mmCIF file with all atom_site columns, C-alpha atoms in Angstrom:
data_model
loop_
_atom_site.group_PDB
_atom_site.id
_atom_site.type_symbol
_atom_site.label_atom_id
_atom_site.label_alt_id
_atom_site.label_comp_id
_atom_site.label_asym_id
_atom_site.label_entity_id
_atom_site.label_seq_id
_atom_site.pdbx_PDB_ins_code
_atom_site.Cartn_x
_atom_site.Cartn_y
_atom_site.Cartn_z
_atom_site.occupancy
_atom_site.B_iso_or_equiv
_atom_site.pdbx_formal_charge
_atom_site.auth_seq_id
_atom_site.auth_comp_id
_atom_site.auth_asym_id
_atom_site.auth_atom_id
_atom_site.pdbx_PDB_model_num
ATOM 1   C CA . MET A 1 1   ? 64.404 3.558   -15.317 1.00 39.00 ? 1   MET A CA 1
ATOM 2   C CA . PRO A 1 2   ? 61.623 3.047   -12.817 1.00 41.00 ? 2   PRO A CA 1
ATOM 3   C CA . THR A 1 3   ? 59.053 0.278   -13.199 1.00 41.00 ? 3   THR A CA 1
ATOM 4   C CA . VAL A 1 4   ? 55.823 1.277   -13.904 1.00 39.00 ? 4   VAL A CA 1
ATOM 5   C CA . LYS A 1 5   ? 53.096 -1.004  -12.550 1.00 49.00 ? 5   LYS A CA 1
ATOM 6   C CA . ARG A 1 6   ? 50.842 -2.451  -15.131 1.00 51.00 ? 6   ARG A CA 1
ATOM 7   C CA . ASP A 1 7   ? 47.074 -2.037  -14.827 1.00 55.00 ? 7   ASP A CA 1
ATOM 8   C CA . THR A 1 8   ? 46.102 -5.896  -14.640 1.00 72.00 ? 8   THR A CA 1
ATOM 9   C CA . TYR A 1 9   ? 42.560 -5.106  -13.695 1.00 79.00 ? 9   TYR A CA 1
ATOM 10  C CA . THR A 1 10  ? 39.527 -6.105  -15.750 1.00 86.00 ? 10  THR A CA 1
ATOM 11  C CA . PRO A 1 11  ? 36.291 -4.654  -15.195 1.00 85.00 ? 11  PRO A CA 1
ATOM 12  C CA . ASP A 1 12  ? 34.982 -7.397  -13.081 1.00 90.00 ? 12  ASP A CA 1
ATOM 13  C CA . SER A 1 13  ? 37.904 -7.689  -10.852 1.00 91.00 ? 13  SER A CA 1
ATOM 14  C CA . LEU A 1 14  ? 37.994 -3.709  -10.388 1.00 94.00 ? 14  LEU A CA 1
ATOM 15  C CA . LEU A 1 15  ? 34.204 -4.183  -9.592  1.00 96.00 ? 15  LEU A CA 1
ATOM 16  C CA . SER A 1 16  ? 34.845 -6.517  -6.779  1.00 96.00 ? 16  SER A CA 1
ATOM 17  C CA . VAL A 1 17  ? 37.528 -4.241  -5.165  1.00 96.00 ? 17  VAL A CA 1
ATOM 18  C CA . ALA A 1 18  ? 34.955 -1.399  -5.483  1.00 97.00 ? 18  ALA A CA 1
ATOM 19  C CA . VAL A 1 19  ? 32.028 -3.197  -3.749  1.00 98.00 ? 19  VAL A CA 1
ATOM 20  C CA . ARG A 1 20  ? 34.086 -4.382  -0.972  1.00 97.00 ? 20  ARG A CA 1
ATOM 21  C CA . VAL A 1 21  ? 35.216 -0.943  -0.327  1.00 98.00 ? 21  VAL A CA 1
ATOM 22  C CA . PHE A 1 22  ? 31.629 0.571   -0.764  1.00 97.00 ? 22  PHE A CA 1
ATOM 23  C CA . ASN A 1 23  ? 30.443 -2.078  1.792   1.00 97.00 ? 23  ASN A CA 1
ATOM 24  C CA . GLU A 1 24  ? 33.197 -1.173  4.428   1.00 96.00 ? 24  GLU A CA 1
ATOM 25  C CA . ARG A 1 25  ? 33.128 2.520   4.028   1.00 96.00 ? 25  ARG A CA 1
ATOM 26  C CA . GLY A 1 26  ? 29.528 3.149   2.887   1.00 96.00 ? 26  GLY A CA 1
ATOM 27  C CA . TYR A 1 27  ? 29.313 4.537   -0.746  1.00 96.00 ? 27  TYR A CA 1
ATOM 28  C CA . ASP A 1 28  ? 28.985 8.122   0.221   1.00 95.00 ? 28  ASP A CA 1
ATOM 29  C CA . GLY A 1 29  ? 32.299 7.700   2.324   1.00 96.00 ? 29  GLY A CA 1
ATOM 30  C CA . THR A 1 30  ? 34.237 6.461   -0.460  1.00 97.00 ? 30  THR A CA 1
ATOM 31  C CA . SER A 1 31  ? 36.256 8.562   -2.639  1.00 96.00 ? 31  SER A CA 1
ATOM 32  C CA . MET A 1 32  ? 37.985 7.721   -6.060  1.00 95.00 ? 32  MET A CA 1
ATOM 33  C CA . GLU A 1 33  ? 41.185 8.029   -3.974  1.00 96.00 ? 33  GLU A CA 1
ATOM 34  C CA . HIS A 1 34  ? 39.943 5.103   -1.857  1.00 97.00 ? 34  HIS A CA 1
ATOM 35  C CA . LEU A 1 35  ? 39.180 2.985   -4.566  1.00 96.00 ? 35  LEU A CA 1
ATOM 36  C CA . SER A 1 36  ? 42.777 3.844   -6.079  1.00 95.00 ? 36  SER A CA 1
ATOM 37  C CA . LYS A 1 37  ? 44.506 2.842   -3.089  1.00 95.00 ? 37  LYS A CA 1
ATOM 38  C CA . ALA A 1 38  ? 42.336 -0.389  -2.706  1.00 95.00 ? 38  ALA A CA 1
ATOM 39  C CA . ALA A 1 39  ? 43.063 -1.528  -6.019  1.00 93.00 ? 39  ALA A CA 1
ATOM 40  C CA . GLY A 1 40  ? 46.853 -0.516  -6.197  1.00 92.00 ? 40  GLY A CA 1
ATOM 41  C CA . ILE A 1 41  ? 46.370 1.481   -9.482  1.00 92.00 ? 41  ILE A CA 1
ATOM 42  C CA . SER A 1 42  ? 46.300 5.308   -10.120 1.00 93.00 ? 42  SER A CA 1
ATOM 43  C CA . LYS A 1 43  ? 42.749 6.917   -10.523 1.00 93.00 ? 43  LYS A CA 1
ATOM 44  C CA . SER A 1 44  ? 43.384 7.480   -14.214 1.00 92.00 ? 44  SER A CA 1
ATOM 45  C CA . SER A 1 45  ? 43.618 3.785   -14.544 1.00 91.00 ? 45  SER A CA 1
ATOM 46  C CA . ILE A 1 46  ? 40.130 3.207   -12.945 1.00 93.00 ? 46  ILE A CA 1
ATOM 47  C CA . TYR A 1 47  ? 38.959 6.026   -15.490 1.00 92.00 ? 47  TYR A CA 1
ATOM 48  C CA . HIS A 1 48  ? 40.161 3.798   -18.205 1.00 89.00 ? 48  HIS A CA 1
ATOM 49  C CA . HIS A 1 49  ? 37.536 1.125   -17.218 1.00 89.00 ? 49  HIS A CA 1
ATOM 50  C CA . VAL A 1 50  ? 34.755 3.274   -15.721 1.00 92.00 ? 50  VAL A CA 1
ATOM 51  C CA . ARG A 1 51  ? 33.364 6.980   -16.075 1.00 92.00 ? 51  ARG A CA 1
ATOM 52  C CA . GLY A 1 52  ? 33.454 7.118   -12.094 1.00 92.00 ? 52  GLY A CA 1
ATOM 53  C CA . LYS A 1 53  ? 32.276 5.563   -8.747  1.00 95.00 ? 53  LYS A CA 1
ATOM 54  C CA . GLU A 1 54  ? 28.712 5.616   -9.443  1.00 95.00 ? 54  GLU A CA 1
ATOM 55  C CA . GLU A 1 55  ? 28.880 3.539   -12.628 1.00 96.00 ? 55  GLU A CA 1
ATOM 56  C CA . LEU A 1 56  ? 30.788 1.018   -10.351 1.00 97.00 ? 56  LEU A CA 1
ATOM 57  C CA . LEU A 1 57  ? 27.684 1.273   -7.870  1.00 97.00 ? 57  LEU A CA 1
ATOM 58  C CA . ARG A 1 58  ? 25.289 0.601   -10.674 1.00 97.00 ? 58  ARG A CA 1
ATOM 59  C CA . ARG A 1 59  ? 27.288 -2.212  -11.960 1.00 97.00 ? 59  ARG A CA 1
ATOM 60  C CA . GLY A 1 60  ? 27.447 -3.860  -8.659  1.00 98.00 ? 60  GLY A CA 1
ATOM 61  C CA . ILE A 1 61  ? 23.799 -3.481  -7.939  1.00 98.00 ? 61  ILE A CA 1
ATOM 62  C CA . SER A 1 62  ? 22.959 -4.614  -11.327 1.00 98.00 ? 62  SER A CA 1
ATOM 63  C CA . ARG A 1 63  ? 24.677 -7.958  -10.651 1.00 98.00 ? 63  ARG A CA 1
ATOM 64  C CA . ALA A 1 64  ? 22.668 -8.378  -7.270  1.00 98.00 ? 64  ALA A CA 1
ATOM 65  C CA . LEU A 1 65  ? 19.149 -7.528  -9.164  1.00 98.00 ? 65  LEU A CA 1
ATOM 66  C CA . ASP A 1 66  ? 19.952 -9.641  -12.329 1.00 98.00 ? 66  ASP A CA 1
ATOM 67  C CA . GLY A 1 67  ? 20.470 -12.553 -9.966  1.00 98.00 ? 67  GLY A CA 1
ATOM 68  C CA . LEU A 1 68  ? 17.191 -12.036 -8.025  1.00 98.00 ? 68  LEU A CA 1
ATOM 69  C CA . PHE A 1 69  ? 14.981 -11.296 -10.952 1.00 98.00 ? 69  PHE A CA 1
ATOM 70  C CA . ALA A 1 70  ? 16.288 -14.368 -13.006 1.00 98.00 ? 70  ALA A CA 1
ATOM 71  C CA . VAL A 1 71  ? 14.857 -16.345 -10.024 1.00 98.00 ? 71  VAL A CA 1
ATOM 72  C CA . LEU A 1 72  ? 11.512 -14.990 -10.897 1.00 98.00 ? 72  LEU A CA 1
ATOM 73  C CA . GLU A 1 73  ? 12.202 -16.611 -14.436 1.00 98.00 ? 73  GLU A CA 1
ATOM 74  C CA . GLU A 1 74  ? 12.879 -19.839 -13.371 1.00 98.00 ? 74  GLU A CA 1
ATOM 75  C CA . ALA A 1 75  ? 10.466 -22.659 -14.198 1.00 98.00 ? 75  ALA A CA 1
ATOM 76  C CA . PRO A 1 76  ? 9.371  -23.640 -10.807 1.00 98.00 ? 76  PRO A CA 1
ATOM 77  C CA . ALA A 1 77  ? 8.842  -19.836 -9.782  1.00 98.00 ? 77  ALA A CA 1
ATOM 78  C CA . ARG A 1 78  ? 6.143  -19.814 -12.718 1.00 97.00 ? 78  ARG A CA 1
ATOM 79  C CA . GLU A 1 79  ? 4.464  -23.097 -12.815 1.00 96.00 ? 79  GLU A CA 1
ATOM 80  C CA . GLY A 1 80  ? 2.424  -24.942 -10.383 1.00 96.00 ? 80  GLY A CA 1
ATOM 81  C CA . ARG A 1 81  ? 0.714  -23.879 -7.217  1.00 96.00 ? 81  ARG A CA 1
ATOM 82  C CA . ALA A 1 82  ? 1.656  -20.389 -6.019  1.00 97.00 ? 82  ALA A CA 1
ATOM 83  C CA . VAL A 1 83  ? 2.565  -21.677 -2.692  1.00 96.00 ? 83  VAL A CA 1
ATOM 84  C CA . GLU A 1 84  ? 5.301  -23.963 -4.174  1.00 97.00 ? 84  GLU A CA 1
ATOM 85  C CA . ARG A 1 85  ? 6.312  -21.390 -6.478  1.00 98.00 ? 85  ARG A CA 1
ATOM 86  C CA . LEU A 1 86  ? 6.716  -18.915 -3.472  1.00 97.00 ? 86  LEU A CA 1
ATOM 87  C CA . GLU A 1 87  ? 8.820  -21.479 -1.662  1.00 97.00 ? 87  GLU A CA 1
ATOM 88  C CA . HIS A 1 88  ? 11.056 -21.821 -4.595  1.00 97.00 ? 88  HIS A CA 1
ATOM 89  C CA . VAL A 1 89  ? 11.619 -18.322 -4.969  1.00 98.00 ? 89  VAL A CA 1
ATOM 90  C CA . THR A 1 90  ? 12.318 -17.986 -1.033  1.00 97.00 ? 90  THR A CA 1
ATOM 91  C CA . ARG A 1 91  ? 14.718 -20.828 -1.313  1.00 97.00 ? 91  ARG A CA 1
ATOM 92  C CA . ARG A 1 92  ? 16.495 -19.454 -4.376  1.00 97.00 ? 92  ARG A CA 1
ATOM 93  C CA . THR A 1 93  ? 16.574 -15.762 -3.153  1.00 97.00 ? 93  THR A CA 1
ATOM 94  C CA . VAL A 1 94  ? 18.603 -17.134 -0.108  1.00 97.00 ? 94  VAL A CA 1
ATOM 95  C CA . GLU A 1 95  ? 21.012 -18.965 -2.408  1.00 96.00 ? 95  GLU A CA 1
ATOM 96  C CA . VAL A 1 96  ? 21.465 -15.976 -4.567  1.00 97.00 ? 96  VAL A CA 1
ATOM 97  C CA . LEU A 1 97  ? 21.859 -13.851 -1.693  1.00 97.00 ? 97  LEU A CA 1
ATOM 98  C CA . MET A 1 98  ? 24.843 -16.089 -0.362  1.00 96.00 ? 98  MET A CA 1
ATOM 99  C CA . ALA A 1 99  ? 26.407 -16.654 -3.832  1.00 95.00 ? 99  ALA A CA 1
ATOM 100 C CA . GLU A 1 100 ? 26.592 -12.852 -4.455  1.00 96.00 ? 100 GLU A CA 1
ATOM 101 C CA . LEU A 1 101 ? 27.043 -11.787 -1.125  1.00 97.00 ? 101 LEU A CA 1
ATOM 102 C CA . PRO A 1 102 ? 28.906 -8.536  -1.326  1.00 97.00 ? 102 PRO A CA 1
ATOM 103 C CA . TYR A 1 103 ? 26.729 -7.373  -4.497  1.00 98.00 ? 103 TYR A CA 1
ATOM 104 C CA . VAL A 1 104 ? 23.465 -8.189  -2.567  1.00 98.00 ? 104 VAL A CA 1
ATOM 105 C CA . THR A 1 105 ? 25.088 -6.418  0.537   1.00 97.00 ? 105 THR A CA 1
ATOM 106 C CA . LEU A 1 106 ? 25.352 -3.354  -1.232  1.00 97.00 ? 106 LEU A CA 1
ATOM 107 C CA . LEU A 1 107 ? 21.861 -3.476  -2.793  1.00 97.00 ? 107 LEU A CA 1
ATOM 108 C CA . LEU A 1 108 ? 20.393 -3.780  1.027   1.00 96.00 ? 108 LEU A CA 1
ATOM 109 C CA . ARG A 1 109 ? 22.264 -0.437  1.876   1.00 94.00 ? 109 ARG A CA 1
ATOM 110 C CA . VAL A 1 110 ? 21.401 2.030   -0.829  1.00 93.00 ? 110 VAL A CA 1
ATOM 111 C CA . ARG A 1 111 ? 19.604 4.907   0.740   1.00 91.00 ? 111 ARG A CA 1
ATOM 112 C CA . GLY A 1 112 ? 18.316 6.784   -2.369  1.00 92.00 ? 112 GLY A CA 1
ATOM 113 C CA . ASN A 1 113 ? 21.004 9.624   -2.251  1.00 92.00 ? 113 ASN A CA 1
ATOM 114 C CA . THR A 1 114 ? 21.835 9.230   -6.020  1.00 94.00 ? 114 THR A CA 1
ATOM 115 C CA . GLU A 1 115 ? 20.033 8.462   -9.209  1.00 96.00 ? 115 GLU A CA 1
ATOM 116 C CA . THR A 1 116 ? 21.321 4.927   -9.287  1.00 96.00 ? 116 THR A CA 1
ATOM 117 C CA . GLU A 1 117 ? 20.186 4.467   -5.593  1.00 96.00 ? 117 GLU A CA 1
ATOM 118 C CA . LEU A 1 118 ? 16.739 5.467   -6.589  1.00 97.00 ? 118 LEU A CA 1
ATOM 119 C CA . TRP A 1 119 ? 16.747 3.411   -9.367  1.00 97.00 ? 119 TRP A CA 1
ATOM 120 C CA . ALA A 1 120 ? 17.818 0.472   -7.213  1.00 97.00 ? 120 ALA A CA 1
ATOM 121 C CA . MET A 1 121 ? 15.219 0.964   -4.717  1.00 97.00 ? 121 MET A CA 1
ATOM 122 C CA . SER A 1 122 ? 12.553 1.190   -7.321  1.00 97.00 ? 122 SER A CA 1
ATOM 123 C CA . ARG A 1 123 ? 13.679 -2.174  -8.722  1.00 97.00 ? 123 ARG A CA 1
ATOM 124 C CA . ARG A 1 124 ? 13.973 -3.628  -5.222  1.00 96.00 ? 124 ARG A CA 1
ATOM 125 C CA . ARG A 1 125 ? 10.155 -2.664  -4.681  1.00 95.00 ? 125 ARG A CA 1
ATOM 126 C CA . GLU A 1 126 ? 9.271  -4.429  -7.876  1.00 97.00 ? 126 GLU A CA 1
ATOM 127 C CA . PHE A 1 127 ? 10.913 -7.685  -7.026  1.00 97.00 ? 127 PHE A CA 1
ATOM 128 C CA . ASP A 1 128 ? 9.060  -7.366  -3.540  1.00 94.00 ? 128 ASP A CA 1
ATOM 129 C CA . GLN A 1 129 ? 5.751  -6.621  -5.038  1.00 94.00 ? 129 GLN A CA 1
ATOM 130 C CA . ARG A 1 130 ? 5.975  -9.669  -7.105  1.00 96.00 ? 130 ARG A CA 1
ATOM 131 C CA . VAL A 1 131 ? 6.741  -11.912 -4.499  1.00 96.00 ? 131 VAL A CA 1
ATOM 132 C CA . ALA A 1 132 ? 3.828  -10.184 -2.492  1.00 94.00 ? 132 ALA A CA 1
ATOM 133 C CA . GLU A 1 133 ? 1.547  -11.315 -5.329  1.00 95.00 ? 133 GLU A CA 1
ATOM 134 C CA . LEU A 1 134 ? 2.605  -14.782 -5.007  1.00 96.00 ? 134 LEU A CA 1
ATOM 135 C CA . VAL A 1 135 ? 1.760  -14.779 -1.318  1.00 95.00 ? 135 VAL A CA 1
ATOM 136 C CA . LYS A 1 136 ? -1.617 -13.292 -2.051  1.00 94.00 ? 136 LYS A CA 1
ATOM 137 C CA . GLN A 1 137 ? -2.551 -15.860 -4.887  1.00 95.00 ? 137 GLN A CA 1
ATOM 138 C CA . ALA A 1 138 ? -1.307 -18.526 -2.370  1.00 95.00 ? 138 ALA A CA 1
ATOM 139 C CA . ALA A 1 139 ? -3.678 -17.428 0.185   1.00 93.00 ? 139 ALA A CA 1
ATOM 140 C CA . ALA A 1 140 ? -6.406 -17.156 -2.361  1.00 94.00 ? 140 ALA A CA 1
ATOM 141 C CA . GLU A 1 141 ? -5.976 -20.937 -3.301  1.00 95.00 ? 141 GLU A CA 1
ATOM 142 C CA . GLY A 1 142 ? -5.940 -21.910 0.412   1.00 94.00 ? 142 GLY A CA 1
ATOM 143 C CA . ASP A 1 143 ? -2.632 -22.662 1.131   1.00 95.00 ? 143 ASP A CA 1
ATOM 144 C CA . LEU A 1 144 ? -1.596 -19.618 3.175   1.00 93.00 ? 144 LEU A CA 1
ATOM 145 C CA . ARG A 1 145 ? -3.222 -18.321 6.284   1.00 90.00 ? 145 ARG A CA 1
ATOM 146 C CA . SER A 1 146 ? -5.598 -15.510 5.138   1.00 88.00 ? 146 SER A CA 1
ATOM 147 C CA . ASP A 1 147 ? -5.488 -13.462 8.456   1.00 90.00 ? 147 ASP A CA 1
ATOM 148 C CA . VAL A 1 148 ? -1.885 -12.439 7.688   1.00 88.00 ? 148 VAL A CA 1
ATOM 149 C CA . ASP A 1 149 ? -1.469 -9.548  5.665   1.00 90.00 ? 149 ASP A CA 1
ATOM 150 C CA . ALA A 1 150 ? 0.353  -10.372 2.520   1.00 88.00 ? 150 ALA A CA 1
ATOM 151 C CA . ARG A 1 151 ? 2.397  -7.142  2.229   1.00 88.00 ? 151 ARG A CA 1
ATOM 152 C CA . LEU A 1 152 ? 3.406  -7.700  5.986   1.00 91.00 ? 152 LEU A CA 1
ATOM 153 C CA . ALA A 1 153 ? 4.001  -11.591 5.258   1.00 91.00 ? 153 ALA A CA 1
ATOM 154 C CA . THR A 1 154 ? 6.198  -10.472 2.537   1.00 92.00 ? 154 THR A CA 1
ATOM 155 C CA . ARG A 1 155 ? 8.214  -7.981  4.747   1.00 92.00 ? 155 ARG A CA 1
ATOM 156 C CA . LEU A 1 156 ? 8.521  -10.405 7.442   1.00 93.00 ? 156 LEU A CA 1
ATOM 157 C CA . LEU A 1 157 ? 9.884  -13.027 4.994   1.00 94.00 ? 157 LEU A CA 1
ATOM 158 C CA . PHE A 1 158 ? 12.522 -10.495 3.313   1.00 94.00 ? 158 PHE A CA 1
ATOM 159 C CA . GLY A 1 159 ? 13.337 -9.508  6.704   1.00 94.00 ? 159 GLY A CA 1
ATOM 160 C CA . MET A 1 160 ? 14.553 -13.033 7.444   1.00 95.00 ? 160 MET A CA 1
ATOM 161 C CA . ILE A 1 161 ? 16.187 -13.673 4.334   1.00 96.00 ? 161 ILE A CA 1
ATOM 162 C CA . ASN A 1 162 ? 17.965 -10.149 4.365   1.00 95.00 ? 162 ASN A CA 1
ATOM 163 C CA . SER A 1 163 ? 19.239 -10.650 7.848   1.00 95.00 ? 163 SER A CA 1
ATOM 164 C CA . ILE A 1 164 ? 21.574 -13.255 6.716   1.00 95.00 ? 164 ILE A CA 1
ATOM 165 C CA . ALA A 1 165 ? 23.777 -10.657 4.927   1.00 94.00 ? 165 ALA A CA 1
ATOM 166 C CA . GLU A 1 166 ? 24.480 -9.420  8.411   1.00 92.00 ? 166 GLU A CA 1
ATOM 167 C CA . TRP A 1 167 ? 26.067 -12.628 9.755   1.00 92.00 ? 167 TRP A CA 1
ATOM 168 C CA . TYR A 1 168 ? 27.050 -15.095 7.125   1.00 91.00 ? 168 TYR A CA 1
ATOM 169 C CA . ARG A 1 169 ? 30.795 -14.811 5.985   1.00 82.00 ? 169 ARG A CA 1
ATOM 170 C CA . PRO A 1 170 ? 31.810 -17.276 3.339   1.00 81.00 ? 170 PRO A CA 1
ATOM 171 C CA . ASP A 1 171 ? 35.694 -17.176 4.548   1.00 73.00 ? 171 ASP A CA 1
ATOM 172 C CA . ARG A 1 172 ? 34.363 -18.280 8.082   1.00 61.00 ? 172 ARG A CA 1
ATOM 173 C CA . ALA A 1 173 ? 32.138 -20.784 6.801   1.00 55.00 ? 173 ALA A CA 1
ATOM 174 C CA . ALA A 1 174 ? 35.035 -22.437 4.824   1.00 53.00 ? 174 ALA A CA 1
ATOM 175 C CA . HIS A 1 175 ? 37.347 -22.363 7.676   1.00 51.00 ? 175 HIS A CA 1
ATOM 176 C CA . ASN A 1 176 ? 34.987 -23.724 9.831   1.00 52.00 ? 176 ASN A CA 1
ATOM 177 C CA . GLY A 1 177 ? 33.852 -26.532 7.515   1.00 49.00 ? 177 GLY A CA 1
ATOM 178 C CA . ALA A 1 178 ? 37.646 -27.414 6.940   1.00 48.00 ? 178 ALA A CA 1
ATOM 179 C CA . ALA A 1 179 ? 38.503 -27.364 10.419  1.00 47.00 ? 179 ALA A CA 1
ATOM 180 C CA . GLY A 1 180 ? 35.282 -29.483 11.686  1.00 50.00 ? 180 GLY A CA 1
ATOM 181 C CA . GLY A 1 181 ? 33.938 -26.172 13.421  1.00 50.00 ? 181 GLY A CA 1
ATOM 182 C CA . ASP A 1 182 ? 30.605 -25.763 15.017  1.00 50.00 ? 182 ASP A CA 1
ATOM 183 C CA . SER A 1 183 ? 28.307 -25.428 12.067  1.00 48.00 ? 183 SER A CA 1
ATOM 184 C CA . SER A 1 184 ? 25.321 -23.744 14.418  1.00 48.00 ? 184 SER A CA 1
ATOM 185 C CA . ALA A 1 185 ? 27.595 -20.712 15.085  1.00 50.00 ? 185 ALA A CA 1
ATOM 186 C CA . PRO A 1 186 ? 27.097 -17.416 13.025  1.00 51.00 ? 186 PRO A CA 1
ATOM 187 C CA . GLY A 1 187 ? 28.882 -17.591 9.742   1.00 52.00 ? 187 GLY A CA 1
ATOM 188 C CA . GLY A 1 188 ? 29.365 -21.708 10.380  1.00 55.00 ? 188 GLY A CA 1
ATOM 189 C CA . SER A 1 189 ? 29.812 -24.277 7.872   1.00 63.00 ? 189 SER A CA 1
ATOM 190 C CA . ASN A 1 190 ? 26.215 -24.423 6.683   1.00 81.00 ? 190 ASN A CA 1
ATOM 191 C CA . THR A 1 191 ? 25.780 -24.563 2.831   1.00 87.00 ? 191 THR A CA 1
ATOM 192 C CA . SER A 1 192 ? 23.559 -22.153 1.116   1.00 88.00 ? 192 SER A CA 1
ATOM 193 C CA . ALA A 1 193 ? 21.185 -25.120 0.541   1.00 90.00 ? 193 ALA A CA 1
ATOM 194 C CA . GLU A 1 194 ? 20.992 -25.768 4.281   1.00 93.00 ? 194 GLU A CA 1
ATOM 195 C CA . VAL A 1 195 ? 20.519 -22.159 5.252   1.00 93.00 ? 195 VAL A CA 1
ATOM 196 C CA . ALA A 1 196 ? 17.559 -21.758 2.185   1.00 94.00 ? 196 ALA A CA 1
ATOM 197 C CA . GLU A 1 197 ? 15.788 -24.821 3.543   1.00 95.00 ? 197 GLU A CA 1
ATOM 198 C CA . ALA A 1 198 ? 16.037 -23.712 7.218   1.00 94.00 ? 198 ALA A CA 1
ATOM 199 C CA . VAL A 1 199 ? 14.498 -20.354 6.143   1.00 95.00 ? 199 VAL A CA 1
ATOM 200 C CA . VAL A 1 200 ? 11.518 -22.059 4.060   1.00 95.00 ? 200 VAL A CA 1
ATOM 201 C CA . ARG A 1 201 ? 10.702 -24.427 6.783   1.00 94.00 ? 201 ARG A CA 1
ATOM 202 C CA . THR A 1 202 ? 10.642 -21.844 9.660   1.00 94.00 ? 202 THR A CA 1
ATOM 203 C CA . ALA A 1 203 ? 8.888  -19.040 7.469   1.00 93.00 ? 203 ALA A CA 1
ATOM 204 C CA . PHE A 1 204 ? 6.278  -21.338 5.955   1.00 93.00 ? 204 PHE A CA 1
ATOM 205 C CA . ALA A 1 205 ? 5.755  -23.509 9.088   1.00 92.00 ? 205 ALA A CA 1
ATOM 206 C CA . GLY A 1 206 ? 3.797  -20.380 10.358  1.00 89.00 ? 206 GLY A CA 1
ATOM 207 C CA . LEU A 1 207 ? 2.217  -19.174 7.033   1.00 91.00 ? 207 LEU A CA 1
ATOM 208 C CA . ARG A 1 208 ? 0.972  -22.357 5.531   1.00 92.00 ? 208 ARG A CA 1
ATOM 209 C CA . THR A 1 209 ? -2.700 -23.779 6.283   1.00 89.00 ? 209 THR A CA 1
ATOM 210 C CA . SER A 1 210 ? -1.364 -27.334 6.464   1.00 80.00 ? 210 SER A CA 1
#
């Protein structure tokens, strides 16, 4: 009797595979057949876990969004002067991006071609707007330059943060760190805290009034 491969996947492990394939091929360029081959299980086994690939997309994007919005609810993001709250949000956003890199990368690449992607873009705008409000408040309190438009400052800030997804590679960082490699190289051995601190210092050196 031939041996039938058991489906040992959980919803989380299947999601991890799907997000990797979406990032490699693009969501539109990924079929259920591609997901089946990458996971090493049949399409019917995938359907046992989810209704289809858009559900996997939504789950992946939700994981990224949940992490980002949770930052806004942390005590240091809600208490104190606006500039200090903004620096905390910036620092923690970098840390979430690096901890949830595949999922945040997927979020950053959506183009609005499906209902789920439109929903994701709307949620991203909501997050950006809440950060822009912190920028405005910090400027009103005299801690940030008032001659830089708040929306522009927010876009520049997120441009710096989001660019990390294009060069940071955790596997390369781990290898370089273990081998004593150059930590200044792209994807080097810098920790998420070090990268976050570098972003905060670089961005706010030009934005703070003092």
